[in-house]
mmCIF file of C-alpha atoms and ligand atoms in Angstrom:
data_model
loop_
_atom_site.group_PDB
_atom_site.id
_atom_site.type_symbol
_atom_site.label_atom_id
_atom_site.label_comp_id
_atom_site.label_asym_id
_atom_site.label_seq_id
_atom_site.Cartn_x
_atom_site.Cartn_y
_atom_site.Cartn_z
ATOM 1 C CA MET A 600 24.395 27.615 67.927
ATOM 2 C CA TYR A 601 21.689 26.793 70.364
ATOM 3 C CA LEU A 602 19.052 27.197 67.595
ATOM 4 C CA MET A 603 20.864 24.748 65.413
ATOM 5 C CA VAL A 604 20.924 22.180 68.165
ATOM 6 C CA PHE A 605 17.351 22.785 68.760
ATOM 7 C CA LYS A 606 16.441 22.327 65.039
ATOM 8 C CA GLN A 607 18.404 19.060 64.878
ATOM 9 C CA GLY A 608 16.774 17.863 67.954
ATOM 10 C CA GLN A 609 13.381 18.721 66.468
ATOM 11 C CA ALA A 610 14.186 16.761 63.208
ATOM 12 C CA ALA A 611 15.288 13.821 65.127
ATOM 13 C CA LEU A 612 12.102 13.829 67.242
ATOM 14 C CA SER A 613 10.009 14.141 64.151
ATOM 15 C CA ALA A 614 11.916 11.183 62.416
ATOM 16 C CA SER A 615 11.317 9.116 65.604
ATOM 17 C CA LEU A 616 7.641 9.895 65.659
ATOM 18 C CA THR A 617 7.331 8.890 61.883
ATOM 19 C CA ALA A 618 9.213 5.653 62.648
ATOM 20 C CA ILE A 619 6.934 4.740 65.512
ATOM 21 C CA SER A 620 3.789 5.433 63.495
ATOM 22 C CA GLY A 621 5.214 3.342 60.581
ATOM 23 C CA MET A 622 5.831 0.591 63.021
ATOM 24 C CA TYR A 623 2.321 0.769 64.280
ATOM 25 C CA GLU A 624 0.992 0.484 60.754
ATOM 26 C CA ASP A 625 3.286 -2.444 59.992
ATOM 27 C CA ASN A 626 2.047 -4.115 63.109
ATOM 28 C CA LEU A 627 -1.630 -3.808 61.898
ATOM 29 C CA TYR A 628 -0.675 -5.586 58.524
ATOM 30 C CA LEU A 629 1.319 -8.236 60.523
ATOM 31 C CA SER A 630 -1.639 -8.954 62.908
ATOM 32 C CA ASN A 631 -3.759 -9.594 59.659
ATOM 33 C CA LEU A 632 -1.101 -11.913 58.431
ATOM 34 C CA TYR A 633 -0.907 -13.868 61.746
ATOM 35 C CA GLU A 634 -4.737 -14.091 61.911
ATOM 36 C CA TYR A 635 -4.635 -15.537 58.258
ATOM 37 C CA LEU A 636 -1.850 -18.017 59.110
ATOM 38 C CA GLU A 637 -3.683 -19.280 62.173
ATOM 39 C CA GLN A 638 -6.715 -20.250 60.010
ATOM 40 C CA PRO A 639 -7.212 -24.033 60.397
ATOM 41 C CA VAL A 640 -6.155 -26.084 57.296
ATOM 42 C CA GLU A 641 -8.494 -28.905 56.306
ATOM 43 C CA ALA A 642 -6.818 -32.262 56.604
ATOM 44 C CA GLU A 643 -5.883 -33.933 53.199
ATOM 45 C CA THR A 644 -8.109 -36.663 52.430
ATOM 46 C CA GLY A 645 -7.320 -39.515 49.863
ATOM 47 C CA THR A 646 -4.052 -40.554 48.325
ATOM 48 C CA LEU A 647 -4.866 -40.450 44.539
ATOM 49 C CA THR A 648 -2.319 -38.683 42.377
ATOM 50 C CA GLN A 649 -4.466 -38.701 39.201
ATOM 51 C CA GLY A 650 -8.078 -38.788 38.285
ATOM 52 C CA ALA A 651 -10.179 -41.885 37.399
ATOM 53 C CA LEU A 652 -9.544 -41.311 33.698
ATOM 54 C CA PRO A 653 -5.978 -39.972 33.298
ATOM 55 C CA GLY A 654 -5.552 -38.097 29.941
ATOM 56 C CA ASP A 655 -9.367 -37.409 29.868
ATOM 57 C CA GLY A 656 -8.925 -33.740 30.699
ATOM 58 C CA LEU A 657 -10.958 -31.649 32.964
ATOM 59 C CA ARG A 658 -14.632 -32.149 33.563
ATOM 60 C CA PHE A 659 -17.347 -30.135 35.276
ATOM 61 C CA GLU A 660 -20.487 -32.122 35.639
ATOM 62 C CA HIS A 661 -23.399 -29.978 36.967
ATOM 63 C CA VAL A 662 -21.280 -27.949 39.132
ATOM 64 C CA SER A 663 -22.744 -25.139 41.343
ATOM 65 C CA PHE A 664 -21.290 -22.779 43.915
ATOM 66 C CA SER A 665 -22.053 -20.107 46.285
ATOM 67 C CA TYR A 666 -19.938 -18.314 48.821
ATOM 68 C CA PRO A 667 -20.912 -18.704 52.372
ATOM 69 C CA GLY A 668 -24.068 -16.544 53.107
ATOM 70 C CA GLY A 669 -23.956 -15.203 49.525
ATOM 71 C CA ALA A 670 -25.980 -15.691 46.409
ATOM 72 C CA HIS A 671 -25.395 -18.570 44.032
ATOM 73 C CA VAL A 672 -22.524 -17.557 41.946
ATOM 74 C CA LEU A 673 -22.508 -20.557 39.652
ATOM 75 C CA HIS A 674 -25.380 -22.746 38.549
ATOM 76 C CA ASP A 675 -25.238 -26.186 36.977
ATOM 77 C CA ILE A 676 -22.126 -25.769 35.019
ATOM 78 C CA SER A 677 -20.989 -28.700 32.719
ATOM 79 C CA LEU A 678 -17.953 -28.563 30.477
ATOM 80 C CA HIS A 679 -15.129 -30.921 29.235
ATOM 81 C CA LEU A 680 -11.663 -29.708 28.333
ATOM 82 C CA THR A 681 -9.464 -32.244 26.730
ATOM 83 C CA PRO A 682 -5.653 -32.006 27.066
ATOM 84 C CA GLY A 683 -4.213 -29.300 24.781
ATOM 85 C CA GLN A 684 -7.494 -27.617 24.246
ATOM 86 C CA SER A 685 -7.750 -23.908 25.000
ATOM 87 C CA LEU A 686 -10.974 -22.198 26.221
ATOM 88 C CA ALA A 687 -11.625 -18.534 26.546
ATOM 89 C CA LEU A 688 -13.758 -17.688 29.510
ATOM 90 C CA VAL A 689 -15.625 -14.341 28.767
ATOM 91 C CA GLY A 690 -18.127 -12.559 31.040
ATOM 92 C CA GLU A 691 -19.026 -9.372 32.877
ATOM 93 C CA ASN A 692 -17.342 -8.387 35.839
ATOM 94 C CA GLY A 693 -18.653 -10.513 38.834
ATOM 95 C CA SER A 694 -20.097 -13.125 36.589
ATOM 96 C CA GLY A 695 -18.069 -15.925 38.259
ATOM 97 C CA LYS A 696 -15.045 -16.412 35.946
ATOM 98 C CA THR A 697 -12.483 -16.298 38.873
ATOM 99 C CA THR A 698 -14.704 -18.495 40.978
ATOM 100 C CA LEU A 699 -14.768 -21.101 38.246
ATOM 101 C CA ILE A 700 -11.037 -21.185 37.931
ATOM 102 C CA LYS A 701 -10.634 -21.613 41.739
ATOM 103 C CA LEU A 702 -13.132 -24.481 41.542
ATOM 104 C CA LEU A 703 -11.041 -25.973 38.618
ATOM 105 C CA THR A 704 -7.849 -25.758 40.764
ATOM 106 C CA ARG A 705 -9.604 -27.127 43.819
ATOM 107 C CA LEU A 706 -9.023 -23.979 45.832
ATOM 108 C CA TYR A 707 -12.754 -24.269 46.597
ATOM 109 C CA HIS A 708 -14.911 -27.461 46.735
ATOM 110 C CA PRO A 709 -17.904 -27.575 44.282
ATOM 111 C CA TYR A 710 -21.394 -28.233 45.355
ATOM 112 C CA THR A 711 -23.173 -31.106 43.761
ATOM 113 C CA ARG A 712 -26.392 -30.541 42.265
ATOM 114 C CA GLU A 713 -28.065 -32.421 45.354
ATOM 115 C CA ASP A 714 -26.060 -30.079 47.862
ATOM 116 C CA PHE A 715 -27.352 -27.116 45.849
ATOM 117 C CA ILE A 716 -30.986 -28.209 46.036
ATOM 118 C CA ARG A 717 -30.728 -28.939 49.604
ATOM 119 C CA ARG A 718 -29.591 -25.414 50.462
HETATM 120 N N1 ADP B 822 -14.625 -14.270 48.516
HETATM 121 C C1 ADP B 822 -15.807 -14.092 48.135
HETATM 122 N N2 ADP B 822 -16.845 -13.982 49.114
HETATM 123 C C2 ADP B 822 -18.100 -13.639 48.685
HETATM 124 N N3 ADP B 822 -18.473 -13.341 47.522
HETATM 125 C C3 ADP B 822 -17.596 -13.377 46.462
HETATM 126 C C4 ADP B 822 -16.235 -13.731 46.828
HETATM 127 N N4 ADP B 822 -15.459 -13.632 45.734
HETATM 128 C C5 ADP B 822 -16.309 -13.262 44.658
HETATM 129 N N5 ADP B 822 -17.630 -13.145 45.209
HETATM 130 C C6 ADP B 822 -18.821 -12.760 44.533
HETATM 131 O O1 ADP B 822 -19.003 -13.845 43.485
HETATM 132 C C7 ADP B 822 -19.396 -13.246 42.311
HETATM 133 C C8 ADP B 822 -18.426 -13.833 41.052
HETATM 134 O O2 ADP B 822 -17.249 -13.226 41.409
HETATM 135 P P1 ADP B 822 -15.955 -13.538 40.575
HETATM 136 O O3 ADP B 822 -15.851 -15.017 40.438
HETATM 137 O O4 ADP B 822 -14.745 -12.804 41.139
HETATM 138 O O5 ADP B 822 -16.274 -12.914 39.081
HETATM 139 P P2 ADP B 822 -15.403 -12.496 37.924
HETATM 140 O O6 ADP B 822 -14.011 -13.089 38.076
HETATM 141 O O7 ADP B 822 -16.151 -12.963 36.705
HETATM 142 O O8 ADP B 822 -15.281 -11.071 37.942
HETATM 143 C C9 ADP B 822 -19.571 -11.919 42.387
HETATM 144 O O9 ADP B 822 -20.858 -11.445 42.694
HETATM 145 C C10 ADP B 822 -18.626 -11.596 43.607
HETATM 146 O O10 ADP B 822 -19.203 -10.374 44.324
HETATM 147 MG MG1 MG B 823 -12.135 -12.251 38.182
#
């Protein structure tokens, strides 16, 4: 009888310890999340809702990019994609495909050739 109660107590204690360690782990993820959410957001500039030439498509004119403190990832890229046109982007791992897409969607700001030379 006492042994059973002791075993139950042991199981309950072990479950509590597991729960506490889980909470500690979750808290680490949460602190990352809060740190991320506290990043300052750049103020929006301009009011344009479309480009200078609507229907022209997407253009890259001598676009270069490097990550802060990193090597130059893209160098002097020019392309013109017309609406409805498909383009396959092929390259080795780390060659800059994702970076190019992030620039296209303006998640990153491109460098102009002049910025690039100045660095
Ligand atoms: N956030 C980042 N900070 C610093 N360097 C990065 C970052 N993201 C990618 N890179 C570097 O930029 C290069 C291009 O990466 P990426 O655009 O992800 O290539 P791909 O999508 O073609 O595999 C790689 O050398 C990669 O290490
Ligand atoms: Mg990628």
